[in-house]
XYZ file of C-alpha atoms in Angstrom:
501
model
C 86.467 85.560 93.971
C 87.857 83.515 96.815
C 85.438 81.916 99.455
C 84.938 84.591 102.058
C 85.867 83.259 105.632
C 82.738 85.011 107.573
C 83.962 83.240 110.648
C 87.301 83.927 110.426
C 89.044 83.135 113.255
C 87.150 79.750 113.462
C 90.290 77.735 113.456
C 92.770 76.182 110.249
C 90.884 75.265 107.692
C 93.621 72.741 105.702
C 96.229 71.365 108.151
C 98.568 70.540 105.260
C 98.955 74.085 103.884
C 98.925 75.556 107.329
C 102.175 73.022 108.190
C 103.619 73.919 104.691
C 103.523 77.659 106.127
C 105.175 76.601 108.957
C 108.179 74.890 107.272
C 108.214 78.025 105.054
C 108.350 80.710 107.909
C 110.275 78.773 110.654
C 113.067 78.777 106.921
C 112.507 82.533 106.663
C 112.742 83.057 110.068
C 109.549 85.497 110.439
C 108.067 86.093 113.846
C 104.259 87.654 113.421
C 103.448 90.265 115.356
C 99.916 89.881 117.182
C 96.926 92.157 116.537
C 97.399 93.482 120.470
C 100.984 94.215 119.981
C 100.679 96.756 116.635
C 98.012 98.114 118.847
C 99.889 98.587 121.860
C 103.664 98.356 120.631
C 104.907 99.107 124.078
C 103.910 95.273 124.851
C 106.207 94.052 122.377
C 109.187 92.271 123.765
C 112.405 94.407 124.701
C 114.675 92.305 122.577
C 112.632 92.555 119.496
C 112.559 96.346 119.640
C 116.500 96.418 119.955
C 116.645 93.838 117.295
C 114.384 96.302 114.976
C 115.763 99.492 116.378
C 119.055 98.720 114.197
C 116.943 98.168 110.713
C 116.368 100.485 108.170
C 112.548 101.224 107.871
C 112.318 100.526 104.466
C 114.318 97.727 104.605
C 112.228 94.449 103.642
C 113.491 93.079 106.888
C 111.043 90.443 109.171
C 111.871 93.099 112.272
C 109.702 95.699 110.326
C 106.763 93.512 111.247
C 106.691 95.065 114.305
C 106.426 98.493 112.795
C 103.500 97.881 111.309
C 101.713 100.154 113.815
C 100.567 104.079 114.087
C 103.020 104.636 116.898
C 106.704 105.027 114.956
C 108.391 108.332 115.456
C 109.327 110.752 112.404
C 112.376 108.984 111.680
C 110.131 105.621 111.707
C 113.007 103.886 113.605
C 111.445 104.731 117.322
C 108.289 104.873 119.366
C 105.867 107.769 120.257
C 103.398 107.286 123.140
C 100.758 109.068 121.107
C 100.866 108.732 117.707
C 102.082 111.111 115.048
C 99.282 114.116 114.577
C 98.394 117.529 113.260
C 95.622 119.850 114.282
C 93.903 122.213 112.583
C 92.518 125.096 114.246
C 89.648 128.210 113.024
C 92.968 130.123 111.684
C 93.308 127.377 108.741
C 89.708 125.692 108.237
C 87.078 128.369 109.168
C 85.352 126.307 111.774
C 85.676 126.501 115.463
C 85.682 122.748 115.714
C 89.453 121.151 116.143
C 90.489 118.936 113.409
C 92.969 116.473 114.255
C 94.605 114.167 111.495
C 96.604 111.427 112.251
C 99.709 110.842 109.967
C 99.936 107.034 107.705
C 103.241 108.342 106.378
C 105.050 106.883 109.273
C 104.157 103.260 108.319
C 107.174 101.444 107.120
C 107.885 100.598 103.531
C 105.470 102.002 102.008
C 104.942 105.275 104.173
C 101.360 104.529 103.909
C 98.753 102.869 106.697
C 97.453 100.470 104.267
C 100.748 98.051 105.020
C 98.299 97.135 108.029
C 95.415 95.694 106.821
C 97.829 94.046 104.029
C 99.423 92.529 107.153
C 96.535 91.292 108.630
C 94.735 90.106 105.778
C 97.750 87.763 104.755
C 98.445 86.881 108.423
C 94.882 85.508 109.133
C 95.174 83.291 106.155
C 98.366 82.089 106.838
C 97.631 80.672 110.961
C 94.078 79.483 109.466
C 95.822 77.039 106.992
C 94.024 79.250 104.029
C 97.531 80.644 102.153
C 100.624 78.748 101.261
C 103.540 81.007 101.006
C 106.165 78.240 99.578
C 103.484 77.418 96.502
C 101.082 79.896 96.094
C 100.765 83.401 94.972
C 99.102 86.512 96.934
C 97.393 88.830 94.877
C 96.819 91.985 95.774
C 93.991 94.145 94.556
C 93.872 97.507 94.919
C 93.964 101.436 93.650
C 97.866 101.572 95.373
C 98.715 101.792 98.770
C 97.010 98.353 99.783
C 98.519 95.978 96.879
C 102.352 98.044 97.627
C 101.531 97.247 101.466
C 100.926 93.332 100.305
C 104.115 93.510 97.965
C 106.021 94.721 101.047
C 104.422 92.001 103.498
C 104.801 89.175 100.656
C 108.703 90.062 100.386
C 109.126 90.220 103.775
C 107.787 86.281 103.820
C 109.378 85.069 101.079
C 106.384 84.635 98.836
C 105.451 86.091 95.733
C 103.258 88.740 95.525
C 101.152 90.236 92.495
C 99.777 93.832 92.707
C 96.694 94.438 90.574
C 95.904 98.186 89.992
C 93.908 100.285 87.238
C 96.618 101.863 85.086
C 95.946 105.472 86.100
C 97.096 105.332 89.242
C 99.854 107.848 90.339
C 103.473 107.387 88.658
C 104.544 106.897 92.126
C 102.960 103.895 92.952
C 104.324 102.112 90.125
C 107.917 103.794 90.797
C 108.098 101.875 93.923
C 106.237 98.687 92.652
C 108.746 98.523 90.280
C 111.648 98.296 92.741
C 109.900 95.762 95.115
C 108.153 93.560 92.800
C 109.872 90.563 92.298
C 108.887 90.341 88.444
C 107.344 92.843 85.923
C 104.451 90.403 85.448
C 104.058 90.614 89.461
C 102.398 94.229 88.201
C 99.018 93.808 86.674
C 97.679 97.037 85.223
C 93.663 97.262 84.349
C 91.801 99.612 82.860
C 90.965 103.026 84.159
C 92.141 104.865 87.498
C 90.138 105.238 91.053
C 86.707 104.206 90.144
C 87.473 101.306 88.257
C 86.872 98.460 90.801
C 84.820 95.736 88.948
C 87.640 96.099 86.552
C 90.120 94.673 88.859
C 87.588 92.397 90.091
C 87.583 90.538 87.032
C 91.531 90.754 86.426
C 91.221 88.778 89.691
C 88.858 86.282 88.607
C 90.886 85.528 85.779
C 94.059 85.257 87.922
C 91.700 82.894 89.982
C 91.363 80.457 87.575
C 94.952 79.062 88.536
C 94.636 77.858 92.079
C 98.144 78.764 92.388
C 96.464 82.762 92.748
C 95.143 83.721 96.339
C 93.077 86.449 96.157
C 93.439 88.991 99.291
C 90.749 91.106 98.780
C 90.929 94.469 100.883
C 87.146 95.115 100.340
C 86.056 91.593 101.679
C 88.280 90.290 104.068
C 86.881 91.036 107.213
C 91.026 91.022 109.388
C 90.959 94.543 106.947
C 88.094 95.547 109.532
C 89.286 94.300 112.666
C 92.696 95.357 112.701
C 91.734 98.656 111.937
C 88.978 98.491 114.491
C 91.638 97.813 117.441
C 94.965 99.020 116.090
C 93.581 102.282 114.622
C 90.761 102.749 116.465
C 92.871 102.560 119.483
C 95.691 104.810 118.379
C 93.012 107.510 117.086
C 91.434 106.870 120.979
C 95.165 107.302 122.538
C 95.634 110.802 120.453
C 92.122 111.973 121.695
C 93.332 110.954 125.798
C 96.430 112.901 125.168
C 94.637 116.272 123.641
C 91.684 116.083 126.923
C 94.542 115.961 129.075
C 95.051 119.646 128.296
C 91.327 120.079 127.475
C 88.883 118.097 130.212
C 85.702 119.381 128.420
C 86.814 117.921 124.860
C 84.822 115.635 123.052
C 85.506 113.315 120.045
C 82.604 114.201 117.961
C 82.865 112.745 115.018
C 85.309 110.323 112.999
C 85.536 110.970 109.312
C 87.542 108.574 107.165
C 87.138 108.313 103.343
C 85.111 104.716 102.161
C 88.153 103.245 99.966
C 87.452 99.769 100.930
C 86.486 100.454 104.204
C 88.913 99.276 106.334
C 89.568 102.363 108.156
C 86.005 103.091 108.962
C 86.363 100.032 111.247
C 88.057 102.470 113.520
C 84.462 104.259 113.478
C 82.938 101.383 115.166
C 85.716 101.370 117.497
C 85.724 105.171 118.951
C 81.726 105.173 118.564
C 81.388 102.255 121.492
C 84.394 103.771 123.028
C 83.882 107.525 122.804
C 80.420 108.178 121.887
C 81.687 109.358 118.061
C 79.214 110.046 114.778
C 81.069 108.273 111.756
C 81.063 110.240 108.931
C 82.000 108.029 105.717
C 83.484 110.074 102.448
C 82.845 109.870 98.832
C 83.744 111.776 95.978
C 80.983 114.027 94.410
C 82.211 112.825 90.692
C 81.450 109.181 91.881
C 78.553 109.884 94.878
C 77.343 106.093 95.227
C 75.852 106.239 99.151
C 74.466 109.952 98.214
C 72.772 109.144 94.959
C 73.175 105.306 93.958
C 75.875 107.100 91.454
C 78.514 106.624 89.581
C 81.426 108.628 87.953
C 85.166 108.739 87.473
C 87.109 110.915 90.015
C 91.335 111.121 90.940
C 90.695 111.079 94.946
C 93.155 108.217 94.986
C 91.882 106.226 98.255
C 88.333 106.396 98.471
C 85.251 106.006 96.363
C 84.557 103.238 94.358
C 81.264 102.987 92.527
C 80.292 100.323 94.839
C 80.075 99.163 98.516
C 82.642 97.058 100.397
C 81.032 93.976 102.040
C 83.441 94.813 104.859
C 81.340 98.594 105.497
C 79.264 98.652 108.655
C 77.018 101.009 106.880
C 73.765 100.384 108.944
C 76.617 102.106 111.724
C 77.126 104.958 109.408
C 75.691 108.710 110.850
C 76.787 110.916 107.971
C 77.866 110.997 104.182
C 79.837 113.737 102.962
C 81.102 114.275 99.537
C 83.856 116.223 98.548
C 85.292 117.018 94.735
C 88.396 115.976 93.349
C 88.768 119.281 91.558
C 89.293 120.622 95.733
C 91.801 117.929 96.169
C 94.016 118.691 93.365
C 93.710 122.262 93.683
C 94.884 122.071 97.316
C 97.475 119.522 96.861
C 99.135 121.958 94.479
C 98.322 125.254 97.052
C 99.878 123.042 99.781
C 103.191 121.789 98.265
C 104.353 124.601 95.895
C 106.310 127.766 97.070
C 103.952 130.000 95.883
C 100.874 128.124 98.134
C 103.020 127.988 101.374
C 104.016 131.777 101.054
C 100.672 133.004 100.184
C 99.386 131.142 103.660
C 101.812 132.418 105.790
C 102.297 135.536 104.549
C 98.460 136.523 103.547
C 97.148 134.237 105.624
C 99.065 134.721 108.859
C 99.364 130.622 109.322
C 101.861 129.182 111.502
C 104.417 128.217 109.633
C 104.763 124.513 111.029
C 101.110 123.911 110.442
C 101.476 125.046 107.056
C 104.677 122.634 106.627
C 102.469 120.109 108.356
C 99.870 120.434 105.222
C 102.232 118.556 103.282
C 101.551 115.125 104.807
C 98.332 114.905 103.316
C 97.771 112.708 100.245
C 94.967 113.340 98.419
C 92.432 110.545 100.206
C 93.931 112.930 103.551
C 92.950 116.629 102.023
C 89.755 115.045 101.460
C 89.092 113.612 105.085
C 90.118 117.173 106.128
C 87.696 119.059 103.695
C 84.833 116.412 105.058
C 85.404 117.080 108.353
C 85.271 121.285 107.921
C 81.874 120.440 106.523
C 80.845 118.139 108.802
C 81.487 120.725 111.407
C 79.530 123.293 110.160
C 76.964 120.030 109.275
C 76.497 119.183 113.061
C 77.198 122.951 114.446
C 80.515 121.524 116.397
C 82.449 124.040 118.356
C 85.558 124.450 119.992
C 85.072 121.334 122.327
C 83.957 119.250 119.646
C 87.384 117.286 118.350
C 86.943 115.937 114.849
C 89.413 112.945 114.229
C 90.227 111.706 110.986
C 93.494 109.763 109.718
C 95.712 110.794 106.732
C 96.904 107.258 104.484
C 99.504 108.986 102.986
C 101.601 111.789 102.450
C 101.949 114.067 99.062
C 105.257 112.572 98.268
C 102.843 110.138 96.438
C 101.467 112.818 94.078
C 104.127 114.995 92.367
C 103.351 113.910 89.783
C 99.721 114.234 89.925
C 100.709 118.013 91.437
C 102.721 119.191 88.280
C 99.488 117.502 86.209
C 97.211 119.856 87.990
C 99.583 123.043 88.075
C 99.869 122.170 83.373
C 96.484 122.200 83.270
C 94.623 124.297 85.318
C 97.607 126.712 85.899
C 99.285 127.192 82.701
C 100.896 130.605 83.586
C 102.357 129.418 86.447
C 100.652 129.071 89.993
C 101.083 132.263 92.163
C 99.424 134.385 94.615
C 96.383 135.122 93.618
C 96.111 131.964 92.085
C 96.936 130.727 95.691
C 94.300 133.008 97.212
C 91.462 131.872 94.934
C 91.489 128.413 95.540
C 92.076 128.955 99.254
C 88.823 130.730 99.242
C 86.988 128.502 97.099
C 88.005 124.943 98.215
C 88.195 125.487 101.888
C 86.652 128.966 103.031
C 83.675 128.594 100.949
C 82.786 125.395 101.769
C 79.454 124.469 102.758
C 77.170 121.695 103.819
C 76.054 120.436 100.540
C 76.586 116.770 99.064
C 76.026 115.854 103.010
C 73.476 113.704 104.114
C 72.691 112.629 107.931
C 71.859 109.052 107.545
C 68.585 107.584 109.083
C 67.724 104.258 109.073
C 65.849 104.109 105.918
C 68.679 105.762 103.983
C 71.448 103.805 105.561
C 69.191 100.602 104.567
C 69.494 101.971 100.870
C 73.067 102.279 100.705
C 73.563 98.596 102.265
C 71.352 97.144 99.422
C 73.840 98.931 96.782
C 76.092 96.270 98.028
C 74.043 93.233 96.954
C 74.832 94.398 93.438
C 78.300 93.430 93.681
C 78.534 90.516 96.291
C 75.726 88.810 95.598
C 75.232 89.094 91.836
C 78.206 89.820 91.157
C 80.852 88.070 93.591
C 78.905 84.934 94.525
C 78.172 85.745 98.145
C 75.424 84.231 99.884
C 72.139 86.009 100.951
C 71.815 85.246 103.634
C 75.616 85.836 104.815
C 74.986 89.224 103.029
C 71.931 90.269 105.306
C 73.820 89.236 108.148
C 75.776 91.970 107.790
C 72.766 94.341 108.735
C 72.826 93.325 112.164
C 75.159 94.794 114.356
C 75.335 91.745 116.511
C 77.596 90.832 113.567
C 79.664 93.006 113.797
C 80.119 92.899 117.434
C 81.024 88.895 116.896
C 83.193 89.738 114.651
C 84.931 92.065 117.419
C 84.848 89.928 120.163
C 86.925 87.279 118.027
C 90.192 89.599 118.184
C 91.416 87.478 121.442
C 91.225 84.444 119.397
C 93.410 85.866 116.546
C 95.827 86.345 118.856
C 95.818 83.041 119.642
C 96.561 81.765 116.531
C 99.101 83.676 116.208
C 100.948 83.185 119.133
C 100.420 79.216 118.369
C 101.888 79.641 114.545
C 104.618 81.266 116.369
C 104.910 78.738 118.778
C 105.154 75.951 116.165
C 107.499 77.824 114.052
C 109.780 77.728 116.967
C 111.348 80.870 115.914
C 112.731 82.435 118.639
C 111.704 85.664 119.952
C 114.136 87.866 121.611
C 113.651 89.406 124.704
């Protein structure tokens, strides 16, 4: 695996390739957005946001750069002030304690979040001199959204882009690899489905062997961390400011966010030293790693991995839930078939646009949601007690995983009482077990489950592996966002690309 940059923003490392990306995106004609701006769009220049307001969101345009933040409306083509959300209420989950989700589906291209990180990871190698988009290749590995997020960012440069991904992944992310990728061998396929990391691992190693392969790795390149840490960390913060307006005595309690490769639990770190929130990190029960150094195979496609990321703050980590991927499928099918929607707002009594609003959650977001019930009932939240947690993607990534479910475990057709059953069994019913409340001794457990992999495994040092236990670390890590900014601004500067506005 490529040499992991543990001081990452500690200038270019090879002046020749970082010039060569220069020539390459002052020909393309790319402007990169800063880290601050997809945090706060609103500081992005006037002109650029006219120049973007005219381009298709799915376009693979260099304007839709500058989307690359939580804050597009529903059409994608405008801003919100606070970013796109749902909450659910005692009428849907049981528990007193507010559940707010916050929707990925209005990322551009790929109508996931993940285009983010895939932005940033390929951005700080390119203004560190580390990636050479006229002469080498980015390769992206990942279970789906991250590796289509890198296909869309590599297009939008002008590079070429490779998207490694077990073979079981849903027919829909290979529907829309196909149509971005420039080349069916830009689509590597490995063995297995969600679980099957160290598979893709060592399709990666093998591409490695031609230095002509960069290797952006989602679960350790630490720009995955920090952008989520200030871009989503902030927008989660921004949705929590707008919901105490109404409510002064509201709380953000507790952020819950699946483990995947980690990336979006940087946003933990984030509202914890902002807001005072527990982090609450997710794992499948088929696969429960951090709750019982375990291993399985599960279809929660987002999170869960048989391993840790070296990117995971876990010594930050307050809780571990685990949640099945038998609830997930049954709920994805209850939440997007006719039968489901009329059998919650007719037996349920749900409002109507909350039920329509169950329909942006992908399977990694049903699971946040079903962690979060039980986390509430965990920590004995109430009504005051907000519980934030982010959905990647929407179901219109799993139809086909939806009519899988409804063949096999509804063979007669899914109605009513079919509705009514798993309503009661994979949201009503749920209780506080697969949890664990982390102390110090157990979060020290699941950080040596990582050595495994990085150390034996992937090459990395001891030493820079312990030094992830500290969270003076992390906090460097944090405090280098200014400098990435920097960088930026300066690749920009010698592109000489103009900026309008």
């Amino acid at each position: 695996m490529s040499v992991i940059a543990f001081e990452p923003a500690s200038g270019i490392v090879d002046s020749a390739v970082y010039e060569n990306a220069v020539t390459h995106l002052r020909a393309a004609r790319v402007v990169l957005p800063t880290f601050s701006e997809l945090a706060d769009p609103t500081t992005i220049a006037p002109g650029i946001r006219q120049a973007t307001a005219g381009i298709a969101p799915d376009a693979a345009h260099p304007a839709n750069l500058f989307r690359i933040h939580w804050h597009n409306d529903e059409a994608r083509t405008g801003l919100t002030d606070t970013p796109g959300h749902i909450v659910l209420d005692q009428s849907f989950t049981g528990v007193t304690a507010p559940i707010v989700v916050v929707l990925g589906d209005r990322f551009p291209m790929i109508g996931a979040h993940k285009v983010l990180p895939a932005y940033a990871c390929l951005a700080a190698r390119l203004v560190t001199g580390r990636f050479d988009p006229a002469a080498q290749r980015a390769v992206w590995p990942s279970t789906g959204n991250y590796c289509r997020g890198g296909i869309a960012v590599s297009r939008i440069l002008g590079c070429r882009g490779v998207a490694v991904l077990p073979e079981g992944m849903s027919r829909e992310r290979f529907d829309w690899l196909e149509d971005w990728a420039g080349a069916p061998e830009d689509i590597v396929r490995t063995p297995g489905s969600e679980s099957n990391v160290k598979e893709i691992y060592d399709k990666c190693a093998e591409l490695e062997a031609d230095p002509v392969n960069v290797i952006l790795n989602q679960f350790s390149e630490f720009a995955n961390y920090l952008v989520h840490y200030q871009c989503t960390g902030r927008a989660l913060e921004k949705v929590f400011q707008t919901l105490s307006a109404a409510n002064p005595d509201l709380a953000l309690a507790a952020f819950v966010a699946g483990t995947g490769s980690a990336g979006t639990l940087g946003a933990g770190d984030y509202l914890k030293r902002a807001q005072g929130a527990k982090i609450v990190a997710v794992e499948p029960v088929e696969c429960p790693t951090m709750l019982h150094n375990g291993y399985g195979e599960h279809n929660i496609q987002g999170i869960g991995d048989k391993h840790i990321p070296l990117i995971q703050n876990v010594m930050n980590t307050d809780v571990v839930a685990g949640v099945s991927d038998q609830s997930c499928d049954s709920l994805n099918v209850l939440f997007n078939t006719p039968a489901g929607r009329r059998y919650l707002v007719d037996r349920q009594r749900l409002d109507p646009a909350l039920v329509a609003g169950l329909g942006l959650l992908g399977l990694s977001g049903i699971a946040n949601v079903l962690a979060a019930i039980k986390t509430a009932r965990l920590l004995g939240l109430g009504e005051n007690d907000a519980i934030f947690t982010v959905a990647t993607d929407s179901a219109d990534l799993y139809v086909s995983e939806r009519m899988a479910m409804e063949k096999s475990a509804f063979p007669d057709g899914f109605d009513a009482v079919n509705a009514g059953e798993v309503y009661a069994r994979h949201v009503l019913a749920l209780s506080v077990d697969h949890m664990l409340e982390a102390t110090q001794a157990e979060r020290r457990r699941i950080f040596n489950l990582g050595y495994y992999t990085w150390v034996e495994q992937q090459g990395v040092s001891l030493a820079d592996f312990e030094r992830r236990h500290d969270q003076k670390f992390w906090r460097k890590l944090q405090e280098q966002l200014p400098l990435w900014d920097a960088l930026i601004e300066e690749f920009n500067r010698r592109t000489g690309v103009n900026r309008p506005g």
